[in-house]
Amino acid sequence: MNRAFSRKKDKTWMHTPEALSKHYIPYNAKFLGSTEVEQPKGTEVVRDAVRKLKFARHIKKSEGQKTPKVELQISIYGVKILDPKTKEVQHNCQLHRISFCADDKTDKRIFTFICKDSESNKHLCYVFDSEKCAEEITLTIGQAFDLAYRKFLESGGKDVETRKQIAGLQKRIQELETENSELKNKVQDLENQLRITQVHTSPAGSVIPKSPSTDIFDMVPFSPISPQSSTPTRNGTQPPPVPSRSAEIKRDLFGAEPFDPFSCGAGDFPPDIQSKLDEMQEGFKMGLTLEGTVFCLDPLDSRC
């Protein structure tokens, strides 16, 4: 994880791993809203988002609208934003989708994080007003991210890249087997055409085969129809027996049985789960940047 600012790098985590793994840490805050941002990280990105949402909230406040209160539930499974009374989930932000989290080092109430939306794949910046615990919430999200990433690795996420490579090899082998089958069909067609050209028709209409029957390389043509044929070659020796095609069905281009990597281990996953693992791997690989910065650079009333 990337702890990007020096004022917190000496701090220790605030909660036990069990509290975030088996339960969740609740926080109460006011929700200023969310807005789309162009980048998944960056101080300027969140600063502009906070200014925008603060201004919008200031307008609504002047119209008599109050800033809605929400409950945050932080665990290794994500950050849930709920209605504090009905407990209805308004937003569910998975940790591997959260790429940036920051709090205002001058205003202890404001904190924000950037999360990639699961449906639109757009980056949204969520902004909150808490009661002097913005830094604690930021660190709690950071701790949950760290624990979630470790759990992901322990549960098989470290094998995702290897599985992707194996799947790629399996696909290539299947392509080669298909090409091999097509080539065999073409060879058989050519042999049939060659056999027709080697047949002479007598004046009375009787068919007289040429003897001996050889191909353009002076070899006895391969006949898949009668693999056990005992037709001698031009030098009088008997050709080796041709293996039956039934024995070739279960073998690939290299003479080996086709390899199926998804049947070689108990920890393999079906395609839908694999795609989710790939997504989680990419999200965790990006990391979570925690940062303290100054959001309020104008005299706008910050009490929303």
PDB file of C-alpha atoms in Angstrom:
ATOM      1  CA  MET A   1       0.000   0.000   0.000  1.00  0.00           C
ATOM      2  CA  ASN A   2       1.151   3.516  -0.702  1.00  0.00           C
ATOM      3  CA  ARG A   3       1.070   5.777   2.351  1.00  0.00           C
ATOM      4  CA  ALA A   4       1.910   8.936   0.480  1.00  0.00           C
ATOM      5  CA  PHE A   5       2.216  11.534   3.225  1.00  0.00           C
ATOM      6  CA  SER A   6       4.780  11.787   6.012  1.00  0.00           C
ATOM      7  CA  ARG A   7       2.578  12.978   8.858  1.00  0.00           C
ATOM      8  CA  LYS A   8       0.978   9.522   9.165  1.00  0.00           C
ATOM      9  CA  LYS A   9       3.669   7.093   8.186  1.00  0.00           C
ATOM     10  CA  ASP A  10       4.759   6.679  11.798  1.00  0.00           C
ATOM     11  CA  LYS A  11       1.235   5.982  13.010  1.00  0.00           C
ATOM     12  CA  THR A  12       0.112   2.439  13.739  1.00  0.00           C
ATOM     13  CA  TRP A  13      -3.199   0.933  12.732  1.00  0.00           C
ATOM     14  CA  MET A  14      -6.058   1.894  15.030  1.00  0.00           C
ATOM     15  CA  HIS A  15      -8.086  -1.339  15.104  1.00  0.00           C
ATOM     16  CA  THR A  16      -7.451  -5.036  15.567  1.00  0.00           C
ATOM     17  CA  PRO A  17      -7.497  -7.163  12.391  1.00  0.00           C
ATOM     18  CA  GLU A  18     -10.388  -9.184  13.838  1.00  0.00           C
ATOM     19  CA  ALA A  19     -12.550  -6.063  14.154  1.00  0.00           C
ATOM     20  CA  LEU A  20     -12.274  -5.378  10.422  1.00  0.00           C
ATOM     21  CA  SER A  21     -12.220  -9.014   9.276  1.00  0.00           C
ATOM     22  CA  LYS A  22     -15.099 -10.433  11.284  1.00  0.00           C
ATOM     23  CA  HIS A  23     -17.085  -7.256  11.929  1.00  0.00           C
ATOM     24  CA  TYR A  24     -16.955  -3.618  10.811  1.00  0.00           C
ATOM     25  CA  ILE A  25     -16.065  -0.205  12.228  1.00  0.00           C
ATOM     26  CA  PRO A  26     -18.992   2.264  12.173  1.00  0.00           C
ATOM     27  CA  TYR A  27     -18.664   6.027  11.784  1.00  0.00           C
ATOM     28  CA  ASN A  28     -21.268   8.765  11.551  1.00  0.00           C
ATOM     29  CA  ALA A  29     -20.794  11.566   9.043  1.00  0.00           C
ATOM     30  CA  LYS A  30     -22.586  14.010   6.785  1.00  0.00           C
ATOM     31  CA  PHE A  31     -22.563  13.126   3.117  1.00  0.00           C
ATOM     32  CA  LEU A  32     -21.818  16.070   0.847  1.00  0.00           C
ATOM     33  CA  GLY A  33     -22.279  13.863  -2.218  1.00  0.00           C
ATOM     34  CA  SER A  34     -20.233  12.315  -5.003  1.00  0.00           C
ATOM     35  CA  THR A  35     -19.029  13.592  -8.346  1.00  0.00           C
ATOM     36  CA  GLU A  36     -17.210  12.096 -11.322  1.00  0.00           C
ATOM     37  CA  VAL A  37     -13.480  12.778 -11.625  1.00  0.00           C
ATOM     38  CA  GLU A  38     -11.113  12.143 -14.518  1.00  0.00           C
ATOM     39  CA  GLN A  39      -8.277  10.514 -12.597  1.00  0.00           C
ATOM     40  CA  PRO A  40      -8.208   7.713  -9.965  1.00  0.00           C
ATOM     41  CA  LYS A  41      -5.625   9.578  -7.846  1.00  0.00           C
ATOM     42  CA  GLY A  42      -4.318  13.042  -7.145  1.00  0.00           C
ATOM     43  CA  THR A  43      -4.552  15.884  -4.652  1.00  0.00           C
ATOM     44  CA  GLU A  44      -5.763  18.378  -7.228  1.00  0.00           C
ATOM     45  CA  VAL A  45      -8.427  15.916  -8.368  1.00  0.00           C
ATOM     46  CA  VAL A  46     -10.015  15.587  -4.927  1.00  0.00           C
ATOM     47  CA  ARG A  47      -9.492  19.259  -4.121  1.00  0.00           C
ATOM     48  CA  ASP A  48     -11.565  20.280  -7.157  1.00  0.00           C
ATOM     49  CA  ALA A  49     -14.206  17.690  -6.290  1.00  0.00           C
ATOM     50  CA  VAL A  50     -14.480  18.933  -2.698  1.00  0.00           C
ATOM     51  CA  ARG A  51     -14.780  22.546  -3.853  1.00  0.00           C
ATOM     52  CA  LYS A  52     -17.488  21.582  -6.327  1.00  0.00           C
ATOM     53  CA  LEU A  53     -19.533  19.603  -3.810  1.00  0.00           C
ATOM     54  CA  LYS A  54     -19.076  22.179  -1.048  1.00  0.00           C
ATOM     55  CA  PHE A  55     -20.358  24.903  -3.342  1.00  0.00           C
ATOM     56  CA  ALA A  56     -23.352  22.779  -4.362  1.00  0.00           C
ATOM     57  CA  ARG A  57     -24.088  21.973  -0.717  1.00  0.00           C
ATOM     58  CA  HIS A  58     -23.779  25.674   0.190  1.00  0.00           C
ATOM     59  CA  ILE A  59     -26.442  26.507  -2.403  1.00  0.00           C
ATOM     60  CA  LYS A  60     -28.764  23.780  -1.093  1.00  0.00           C
ATOM     61  CA  LYS A  61     -28.220  24.989   2.467  1.00  0.00           C
ATOM     62  CA  SER A  62     -29.266  28.494   1.475  1.00  0.00           C
ATOM     63  CA  GLU A  63     -32.437  26.935   0.062  1.00  0.00           C
ATOM     64  CA  GLY A  64     -33.177  25.288   3.406  1.00  0.00           C
ATOM     65  CA  GLN A  65     -31.926  21.769   2.619  1.00  0.00           C
ATOM     66  CA  LYS A  66     -29.885  20.015   5.272  1.00  0.00           C
ATOM     67  CA  THR A  67     -26.838  17.904   4.581  1.00  0.00           C
ATOM     68  CA  PRO A  68     -27.938  14.270   4.898  1.00  0.00           C
ATOM     69  CA  LYS A  69     -26.419  12.157   7.642  1.00  0.00           C
ATOM     70  CA  VAL A  70     -25.051   8.717   6.858  1.00  0.00           C
ATOM     71  CA  GLU A  71     -23.417   5.806   8.625  1.00  0.00           C
ATOM     72  CA  LEU A  72     -20.153   4.414   7.295  1.00  0.00           C
ATOM     73  CA  GLN A  73     -19.409   0.737   7.880  1.00  0.00           C
ATOM     74  CA  ILE A  74     -15.759  -0.044   7.118  1.00  0.00           C
ATOM     75  CA  SER A  75     -14.520  -3.634   6.856  1.00  0.00           C
ATOM     76  CA  ILE A  76     -12.302  -5.769   4.653  1.00  0.00           C
ATOM     77  CA  TYR A  77     -15.307  -6.183   2.344  1.00  0.00           C
ATOM     78  CA  GLY A  78     -15.597  -2.489   1.569  1.00  0.00           C
ATOM     79  CA  VAL A  79     -17.026   0.830   2.706  1.00  0.00           C
ATOM     80  CA  LYS A  80     -20.802   0.832   2.995  1.00  0.00           C
ATOM     81  CA  ILE A  81     -22.761   4.082   3.094  1.00  0.00           C
ATOM     82  CA  LEU A  82     -26.105   3.580   4.852  1.00  0.00           C
ATOM     83  CA  ASP A  83     -29.071   5.555   6.021  1.00  0.00           C
ATOM     84  CA  PRO A  84     -28.506   5.753   9.816  1.00  0.00           C
ATOM     85  CA  LYS A  85     -32.190   5.162  10.610  1.00  0.00           C
ATOM     86  CA  THR A  86     -33.381   2.586   8.088  1.00  0.00           C
ATOM     87  CA  LYS A  87     -29.927   0.969   7.580  1.00  0.00           C
ATOM     88  CA  GLU A  88     -30.626   0.934   3.855  1.00  0.00           C
ATOM     89  CA  VAL A  89     -27.380   0.681   1.862  1.00  0.00           C
ATOM     90  CA  GLN A  90     -27.010   3.704  -0.415  1.00  0.00           C
ATOM     91  CA  HIS A  91     -23.550   2.905  -1.769  1.00  0.00           C
ATOM     92  CA  ASN A  92     -21.280  -0.122  -1.427  1.00  0.00           C
ATOM     93  CA  CYS A  93     -17.673   0.670  -2.363  1.00  0.00           C
ATOM     94  CA  GLN A  94     -15.426  -2.392  -2.595  1.00  0.00           C
ATOM     95  CA  LEU A  95     -11.919  -1.783  -1.304  1.00  0.00           C
ATOM     96  CA  HIS A  96     -10.076  -2.926  -4.440  1.00  0.00           C
ATOM     97  CA  ARG A  97     -11.992  -0.212  -6.326  1.00  0.00           C
ATOM     98  CA  ILE A  98     -10.876   2.554  -3.937  1.00  0.00           C
ATOM     99  CA  SER A  99      -7.663   4.111  -5.239  1.00  0.00           C
ATOM    100  CA  PHE A 100      -7.274   7.369  -3.289  1.00  0.00           C
ATOM    101  CA  CYS A 101      -8.283   8.469   0.208  1.00  0.00           C
ATOM    102  CA  ALA A 102      -7.542  11.824   1.790  1.00  0.00           C
ATOM    103  CA  ASP A 103      -8.481  14.081   4.687  1.00  0.00           C
ATOM    104  CA  ASP A 104      -8.063  17.802   5.199  1.00  0.00           C
ATOM    105  CA  LYS A 105      -5.119  18.520   7.491  1.00  0.00           C
ATOM    106  CA  THR A 106      -6.547  21.940   8.395  1.00  0.00           C
ATOM    107  CA  ASP A 107     -10.209  20.976   8.708  1.00  0.00           C
ATOM    108  CA  LYS A 108     -10.449  17.800  10.794  1.00  0.00           C
ATOM    109  CA  ARG A 109     -14.003  17.160   9.591  1.00  0.00           C
ATOM    110  CA  ILE A 110     -13.555  16.743   5.832  1.00  0.00           C
ATOM    111  CA  PHE A 111     -12.386  13.529   4.181  1.00  0.00           C
ATOM    112  CA  THR A 112     -12.864  11.984   0.754  1.00  0.00           C
ATOM    113  CA  PHE A 113     -12.053   8.937  -1.317  1.00  0.00           C
ATOM    114  CA  ILE A 114     -12.107   8.013  -5.019  1.00  0.00           C
ATOM    115  CA  CYS A 115     -13.811   4.776  -6.033  1.00  0.00           C
ATOM    116  CA  LYS A 116     -14.357   3.200  -9.452  1.00  0.00           C
ATOM    117  CA  ASP A 117     -18.041   2.572 -10.070  1.00  0.00           C
ATOM    118  CA  SER A 118     -18.796  -1.112 -10.697  1.00  0.00           C
ATOM    119  CA  GLU A 119     -21.426  -0.438 -13.384  1.00  0.00           C
ATOM    120  CA  SER A 120     -20.187   2.587 -15.321  1.00  0.00           C
ATOM    121  CA  ASN A 121     -16.446   2.091 -14.581  1.00  0.00           C
ATOM    122  CA  LYS A 122     -16.243   5.840 -13.962  1.00  0.00           C
ATOM    123  CA  HIS A 123     -14.154   7.231 -11.100  1.00  0.00           C
ATOM    124  CA  LEU A 124     -16.337   8.884  -8.463  1.00  0.00           C
ATOM    125  CA  CYS A 125     -15.133  11.083  -5.632  1.00  0.00           C
ATOM    126  CA  TYR A 126     -17.136  10.776  -2.374  1.00  0.00           C
ATOM    127  CA  VAL A 127     -16.920  13.664   0.095  1.00  0.00           C
ATOM    128  CA  PHE A 128     -17.924  13.578   3.787  1.00  0.00           C
ATOM    129  CA  ASP A 129     -18.063  15.879   6.796  1.00  0.00           C
ATOM    130  CA  SER A 130     -17.344  14.075  10.072  1.00  0.00           C
ATOM    131  CA  GLU A 131     -16.989  15.219  13.669  1.00  0.00           C
ATOM    132  CA  LYS A 132     -13.242  15.757  13.958  1.00  0.00           C
ATOM    133  CA  CYS A 133     -12.378  12.174  13.004  1.00  0.00           C
ATOM    134  CA  ALA A 134     -11.588  12.495   9.306  1.00  0.00           C
ATOM    135  CA  GLU A 135      -8.015  11.326   9.861  1.00  0.00           C
ATOM    136  CA  GLU A 136      -9.162   8.291  11.823  1.00  0.00           C
ATOM    137  CA  ILE A 137     -11.612   7.280   9.095  1.00  0.00           C
ATOM    138  CA  THR A 138      -8.906   7.662   6.446  1.00  0.00           C
ATOM    139  CA  LEU A 139      -6.542   5.427   8.399  1.00  0.00           C
ATOM    140  CA  THR A 140      -9.279   2.876   9.012  1.00  0.00           C
ATOM    141  CA  ILE A 141      -9.952   2.617   5.274  1.00  0.00           C
ATOM    142  CA  GLY A 142      -6.212   2.220   4.745  1.00  0.00           C
ATOM    143  CA  GLN A 143      -6.004  -0.572   7.319  1.00  0.00           C
ATOM    144  CA  ALA A 144      -9.012  -2.347   5.818  1.00  0.00           C
ATOM    145  CA  PHE A 145      -7.410  -2.143   2.362  1.00  0.00           C
ATOM    146  CA  ASP A 146      -4.166  -3.622   3.693  1.00  0.00           C
ATOM    147  CA  LEU A 147      -5.976  -6.515   5.390  1.00  0.00           C
ATOM    148  CA  ALA A 148      -8.184  -7.166   2.356  1.00  0.00           C
ATOM    149  CA  TYR A 149      -5.159  -7.347   0.070  1.00  0.00           C
ATOM    150  CA  ARG A 150      -3.405  -9.833   2.351  1.00  0.00           C
ATOM    151  CA  LYS A 151      -6.551 -11.946   2.553  1.00  0.00           C
ATOM    152  CA  PHE A 152      -6.836 -11.860  -1.228  1.00  0.00           C
ATOM    153  CA  LEU A 153      -3.290 -13.166  -1.616  1.00  0.00           C
ATOM    154  CA  GLU A 154      -3.792 -15.892   0.978  1.00  0.00           C
ATOM    155  CA  SER A 155      -6.996 -17.078  -0.696  1.00  0.00           C
ATOM    156  CA  GLY A 156      -5.373 -17.708  -4.060  1.00  0.00           C
ATOM    157  CA  GLY A 157      -5.097 -14.293  -5.645  1.00  0.00           C
ATOM    158  CA  LYS A 158      -1.340 -14.736  -6.058  1.00  0.00           C
ATOM    159  CA  ASP A 159      -2.046 -17.507  -8.563  1.00  0.00           C
ATOM    160  CA  VAL A 160      -4.228 -15.367 -10.824  1.00  0.00           C
ATOM    161  CA  GLU A 161      -1.379 -14.340 -13.132  1.00  0.00           C
ATOM    162  CA  THR A 162      -0.153 -17.928 -13.416  1.00  0.00           C
ATOM    163  CA  ARG A 163      -3.660 -19.145 -14.183  1.00  0.00           C
ATOM    164  CA  LYS A 164      -4.029 -16.520 -16.904  1.00  0.00           C
ATOM    165  CA  GLN A 165      -0.791 -17.691 -18.535  1.00  0.00           C
ATOM    166  CA  ILE A 166      -1.865 -21.333 -18.361  1.00  0.00           C
ATOM    167  CA  ALA A 167      -5.240 -20.463 -19.856  1.00  0.00           C
ATOM    168  CA  GLY A 168      -3.443 -18.680 -22.700  1.00  0.00           C
ATOM    169  CA  LEU A 169      -1.323 -21.755 -23.363  1.00  0.00           C
ATOM    170  CA  GLN A 170      -4.391 -23.963 -23.303  1.00  0.00           C
ATOM    171  CA  LYS A 171      -6.088 -21.737 -25.861  1.00  0.00           C
ATOM    172  CA  ARG A 172      -3.027 -21.881 -28.108  1.00  0.00           C
ATOM    173  CA  ILE A 173      -2.927 -25.686 -27.873  1.00  0.00           C
ATOM    174  CA  GLN A 174      -6.592 -25.861 -28.854  1.00  0.00           C
ATOM    175  CA  GLU A 175      -5.874 -23.614 -31.842  1.00  0.00           C
ATOM    176  CA  LEU A 176      -3.003 -25.881 -32.908  1.00  0.00           C
ATOM    177  CA  GLU A 177      -5.197 -28.936 -32.574  1.00  0.00           C
ATOM    178  CA  THR A 178      -7.823 -27.294 -34.777  1.00  0.00           C
ATOM    179  CA  GLU A 179      -5.172 -26.396 -37.356  1.00  0.00           C
ATOM    180  CA  ASN A 180      -3.878 -29.955 -37.204  1.00  0.00           C
ATOM    181  CA  SER A 181      -7.344 -31.355 -37.859  1.00  0.00           C
ATOM    182  CA  GLU A 182      -7.850 -29.007 -40.798  1.00  0.00           C
ATOM    183  CA  LEU A 183      -4.490 -30.002 -42.282  1.00  0.00           C
ATOM    184  CA  LYS A 184      -5.386 -33.687 -41.989  1.00  0.00           C
ATOM    185  CA  ASN A 185      -8.633 -33.055 -43.863  1.00  0.00           C
ATOM    186  CA  LYS A 186      -6.773 -31.202 -46.600  1.00  0.00           C
ATOM    187  CA  VAL A 187      -4.250 -34.042 -46.924  1.00  0.00           C
ATOM    188  CA  GLN A 188      -7.084 -36.529 -47.227  1.00  0.00           C
ATOM    189  CA  ASP A 189      -8.745 -34.423 -49.933  1.00  0.00           C
ATOM    190  CA  LEU A 190      -5.483 -34.216 -51.860  1.00  0.00           C
ATOM    191  CA  GLU A 191      -5.018 -37.974 -51.597  1.00  0.00           C
ATOM    192  CA  ASN A 192      -8.516 -38.553 -52.947  1.00  0.00           C
ATOM    193  CA  GLN A 193      -7.860 -36.210 -55.852  1.00  0.00           C
ATOM    194  CA  LEU A 194      -4.537 -37.903 -56.532  1.00  0.00           C
ATOM    195  CA  ARG A 195      -6.180 -41.324 -56.483  1.00  0.00           C
ATOM    196  CA  ILE A 196      -8.709 -40.192 -59.080  1.00  0.00           C
ATOM    197  CA  THR A 197      -5.994 -38.933 -61.430  1.00  0.00           C
ATOM    198  CA  GLN A 198      -4.201 -42.292 -61.189  1.00  0.00           C
ATOM    199  CA  VAL A 199      -7.177 -44.230 -62.474  1.00  0.00           C
ATOM    200  CA  HIS A 200      -7.431 -45.088 -66.224  1.00  0.00           C
ATOM    201  CA  THR A 201     -10.666 -45.903 -67.915  1.00  0.00           C
ATOM    202  CA  SER A 202     -10.538 -48.641 -70.590  1.00  0.00           C
ATOM    203  CA  PRO A 203     -12.360 -48.213 -73.931  1.00  0.00           C
ATOM    204  CA  ALA A 204     -14.992 -50.676 -72.765  1.00  0.00           C
ATOM    205  CA  GLY A 205     -15.550 -48.659 -69.604  1.00  0.00           C
ATOM    206  CA  SER A 206     -13.698 -50.957 -67.225  1.00  0.00           C
ATOM    207  CA  VAL A 207     -11.430 -49.372 -64.610  1.00  0.00           C
ATOM    208  CA  ILE A 208      -7.786 -50.424 -64.580  1.00  0.00           C
ATOM    209  CA  PRO A 209      -5.690 -49.096 -61.699  1.00  0.00           C
ATOM    210  CA  LYS A 210      -2.090 -48.200 -62.294  1.00  0.00           C
ATOM    211  CA  SER A 211       0.447 -50.489 -60.705  1.00  0.00           C
ATOM    212  CA  PRO A 212       2.168 -49.738 -58.553  1.00  0.00           C
ATOM    213  CA  SER A 213       0.284 -46.665 -57.247  1.00  0.00           C
ATOM    214  CA  THR A 214       2.717 -44.019 -56.040  1.00  0.00           C
ATOM    215  CA  ASP A 215       2.489 -40.324 -55.308  1.00  0.00           C
ATOM    216  CA  ILE A 216       4.561 -37.452 -56.661  1.00  0.00           C
ATOM    217  CA  PHE A 217       7.352 -38.388 -54.248  1.00  0.00           C
ATOM    218  CA  ASP A 218       7.404 -41.983 -55.526  1.00  0.00           C
ATOM    219  CA  MET A 219       5.810 -43.134 -52.291  1.00  0.00           C
ATOM    220  CA  VAL A 220       2.693 -45.199 -51.658  1.00  0.00           C
ATOM    221  CA  PRO A 221      -0.074 -42.689 -50.804  1.00  0.00           C
ATOM    222  CA  PHE A 222      -1.435 -42.774 -47.292  1.00  0.00           C
ATOM    223  CA  SER A 223      -4.973 -44.118 -47.205  1.00  0.00           C
ATOM    224  CA  PRO A 224      -6.958 -43.346 -44.026  1.00  0.00           C
ATOM    225  CA  ILE A 225      -9.780 -45.558 -45.295  1.00  0.00           C
ATOM    226  CA  SER A 226      -7.726 -48.742 -45.259  1.00  0.00           C
ATOM    227  CA  PRO A 227      -4.859 -48.204 -42.797  1.00  0.00           C
ATOM    228  CA  GLN A 228      -4.117 -51.929 -42.645  1.00  0.00           C
ATOM    229  CA  SER A 229      -3.514 -52.193 -46.418  1.00  0.00           C
ATOM    230  CA  SER A 230      -0.667 -54.497 -47.300  1.00  0.00           C
ATOM    231  CA  THR A 231       0.172 -52.856 -50.649  1.00  0.00           C
ATOM    232  CA  PRO A 232       3.944 -53.181 -51.104  1.00  0.00           C
ATOM    233  CA  THR A 233       6.124 -50.204 -51.906  1.00  0.00           C
ATOM    234  CA  ARG A 234       8.067 -49.918 -55.165  1.00  0.00           C
ATOM    235  CA  ASN A 235      11.149 -51.616 -53.669  1.00  0.00           C
ATOM    236  CA  GLY A 236       9.050 -54.564 -52.565  1.00  0.00           C
ATOM    237  CA  THR A 237       9.176 -53.944 -48.808  1.00  0.00           C
ATOM    238  CA  GLN A 238       6.064 -53.867 -46.684  1.00  0.00           C
ATOM    239  CA  PRO A 239       5.117 -50.400 -45.305  1.00  0.00           C
ATOM    240  CA  PRO A 240       4.787 -50.042 -41.536  1.00  0.00           C
ATOM    241  CA  PRO A 241       1.240 -50.307 -40.190  1.00  0.00           C
ATOM    242  CA  VAL A 242      -0.576 -46.986 -39.869  1.00  0.00           C
ATOM    243  CA  PRO A 243      -2.122 -46.373 -36.442  1.00  0.00           C
ATOM    244  CA  SER A 244      -5.870 -46.204 -36.416  1.00  0.00           C
ATOM    245  CA  ARG A 245      -7.465 -42.725 -36.313  1.00  0.00           C
ATOM    246  CA  SER A 246      -9.360 -43.585 -33.165  1.00  0.00           C
ATOM    247  CA  ALA A 247      -6.074 -43.518 -31.295  1.00  0.00           C
ATOM    248  CA  GLU A 248      -5.358 -40.011 -32.614  1.00  0.00           C
ATOM    249  CA  ILE A 249      -8.584 -38.454 -31.411  1.00  0.00           C
ATOM    250  CA  LYS A 250      -7.393 -38.102 -27.823  1.00  0.00           C
ATOM    251  CA  ARG A 251      -4.006 -36.705 -28.734  1.00  0.00           C
ATOM    252  CA  ASP A 252      -2.887 -33.237 -29.756  1.00  0.00           C
ATOM    253  CA  LEU A 253      -0.527 -31.989 -32.439  1.00  0.00           C
ATOM    254  CA  PHE A 254       2.491 -33.112 -30.448  1.00  0.00           C
ATOM    255  CA  GLY A 255       1.234 -36.651 -29.839  1.00  0.00           C
ATOM    256  CA  ALA A 256       0.257 -35.946 -26.252  1.00  0.00           C
ATOM    257  CA  GLU A 257      -3.147 -35.924 -24.635  1.00  0.00           C
ATOM    258  CA  PRO A 258      -4.699 -32.418 -24.622  1.00  0.00           C
ATOM    259  CA  PHE A 259      -3.842 -30.508 -21.452  1.00  0.00           C
ATOM    260  CA  ASP A 260      -6.668 -29.070 -19.360  1.00  0.00           C
ATOM    261  CA  PRO A 261      -5.260 -26.710 -16.690  1.00  0.00           C
ATOM    262  CA  PHE A 262      -8.669 -26.250 -15.074  1.00  0.00           C
ATOM    263  CA  SER A 263      -8.838 -29.862 -14.006  1.00  0.00           C
ATOM    264  CA  CYS A 264      -5.425 -30.087 -12.405  1.00  0.00           C
ATOM    265  CA  GLY A 265      -6.028 -28.484  -9.050  1.00  0.00           C
ATOM    266  CA  ALA A 266      -8.599 -28.111  -6.308  1.00  0.00           C
ATOM    267  CA  GLY A 267      -8.147 -24.348  -6.112  1.00  0.00           C
ATOM    268  CA  ASP A 268      -9.274 -23.560  -9.655  1.00  0.00           C
ATOM    269  CA  PHE A 269     -12.185 -21.209 -10.312  1.00  0.00           C
ATOM    270  CA  PRO A 270     -14.978 -21.020 -12.902  1.00  0.00           C
ATOM    271  CA  PRO A 271     -14.747 -18.207 -15.508  1.00  0.00           C
ATOM    272  CA  ASP A 272     -17.091 -15.794 -13.715  1.00  0.00           C
ATOM    273  CA  ILE A 273     -15.130 -16.056 -10.470  1.00  0.00           C
ATOM    274  CA  GLN A 274     -11.860 -15.842 -12.387  1.00  0.00           C
ATOM    275  CA  SER A 275     -12.902 -12.543 -13.996  1.00  0.00           C
ATOM    276  CA  LYS A 276     -13.698 -11.108 -10.573  1.00  0.00           C
ATOM    277  CA  LEU A 277     -10.314 -12.259  -9.290  1.00  0.00           C
ATOM    278  CA  ASP A 278      -8.652 -10.568 -12.256  1.00  0.00           C
ATOM    279  CA  GLU A 279     -10.492  -7.351 -11.463  1.00  0.00           C
ATOM    280  CA  MET A 280      -9.513  -7.525  -7.793  1.00  0.00           C
ATOM    281  CA  GLN A 281      -5.911  -8.191  -8.721  1.00  0.00           C
ATOM    282  CA  GLU A 282      -5.808  -5.106 -10.949  1.00  0.00           C
ATOM    283  CA  GLY A 283      -7.416  -2.966  -8.251  1.00  0.00           C
ATOM    284  CA  PHE A 284      -5.088  -4.107  -5.492  1.00  0.00           C
ATOM    285  CA  LYS A 285      -2.106  -3.771  -7.837  1.00  0.00           C
ATOM    286  CA  MET A 286      -2.950  -0.081  -8.305  1.00  0.00           C
ATOM    287  CA  GLY A 287      -2.738   0.346  -4.521  1.00  0.00           C
ATOM    288  CA  LEU A 288      -4.427   2.814  -2.200  1.00  0.00           C
ATOM    289  CA  THR A 289      -2.870   6.235  -1.733  1.00  0.00           C
ATOM    290  CA  LEU A 290      -3.579   7.910   1.595  1.00  0.00           C
ATOM    291  CA  GLU A 291      -2.932  11.620   1.682  1.00  0.00           C
ATOM    292  CA  GLY A 292      -3.470  14.648   3.879  1.00  0.00           C
ATOM    293  CA  THR A 293      -4.012  17.887   2.044  1.00  0.00           C
ATOM    294  CA  VAL A 294      -5.702  21.281   2.185  1.00  0.00           C
ATOM    295  CA  PHE A 295      -9.113  21.357   0.510  1.00  0.00           C
ATOM    296  CA  CYS A 296     -10.418  24.756   1.612  1.00  0.00           C
ATOM    297  CA  LEU A 297      -8.539  27.475  -0.241  1.00  0.00           C
ATOM    298  CA  ASP A 298     -11.421  29.929  -0.463  1.00  0.00           C
ATOM    299  CA  PRO A 299     -13.515  31.801   2.147  1.00  0.00           C
ATOM    300  CA  LEU A 300     -16.613  29.730   1.357  1.00  0.00           C
ATOM    301  CA  ASP A 301     -18.553  28.764   4.455  1.00  0.00           C
ATOM    302  CA  SER A 302     -17.291  25.247   5.257  1.00  0.00           C
ATOM    303  CA  ARG A 303     -19.964  24.555   7.863  1.00  0.00           C
ATOM    304  CA  CYS A 304     -22.357  22.516   5.721  1.00  0.00           C
TER     305      CYS A 304
END
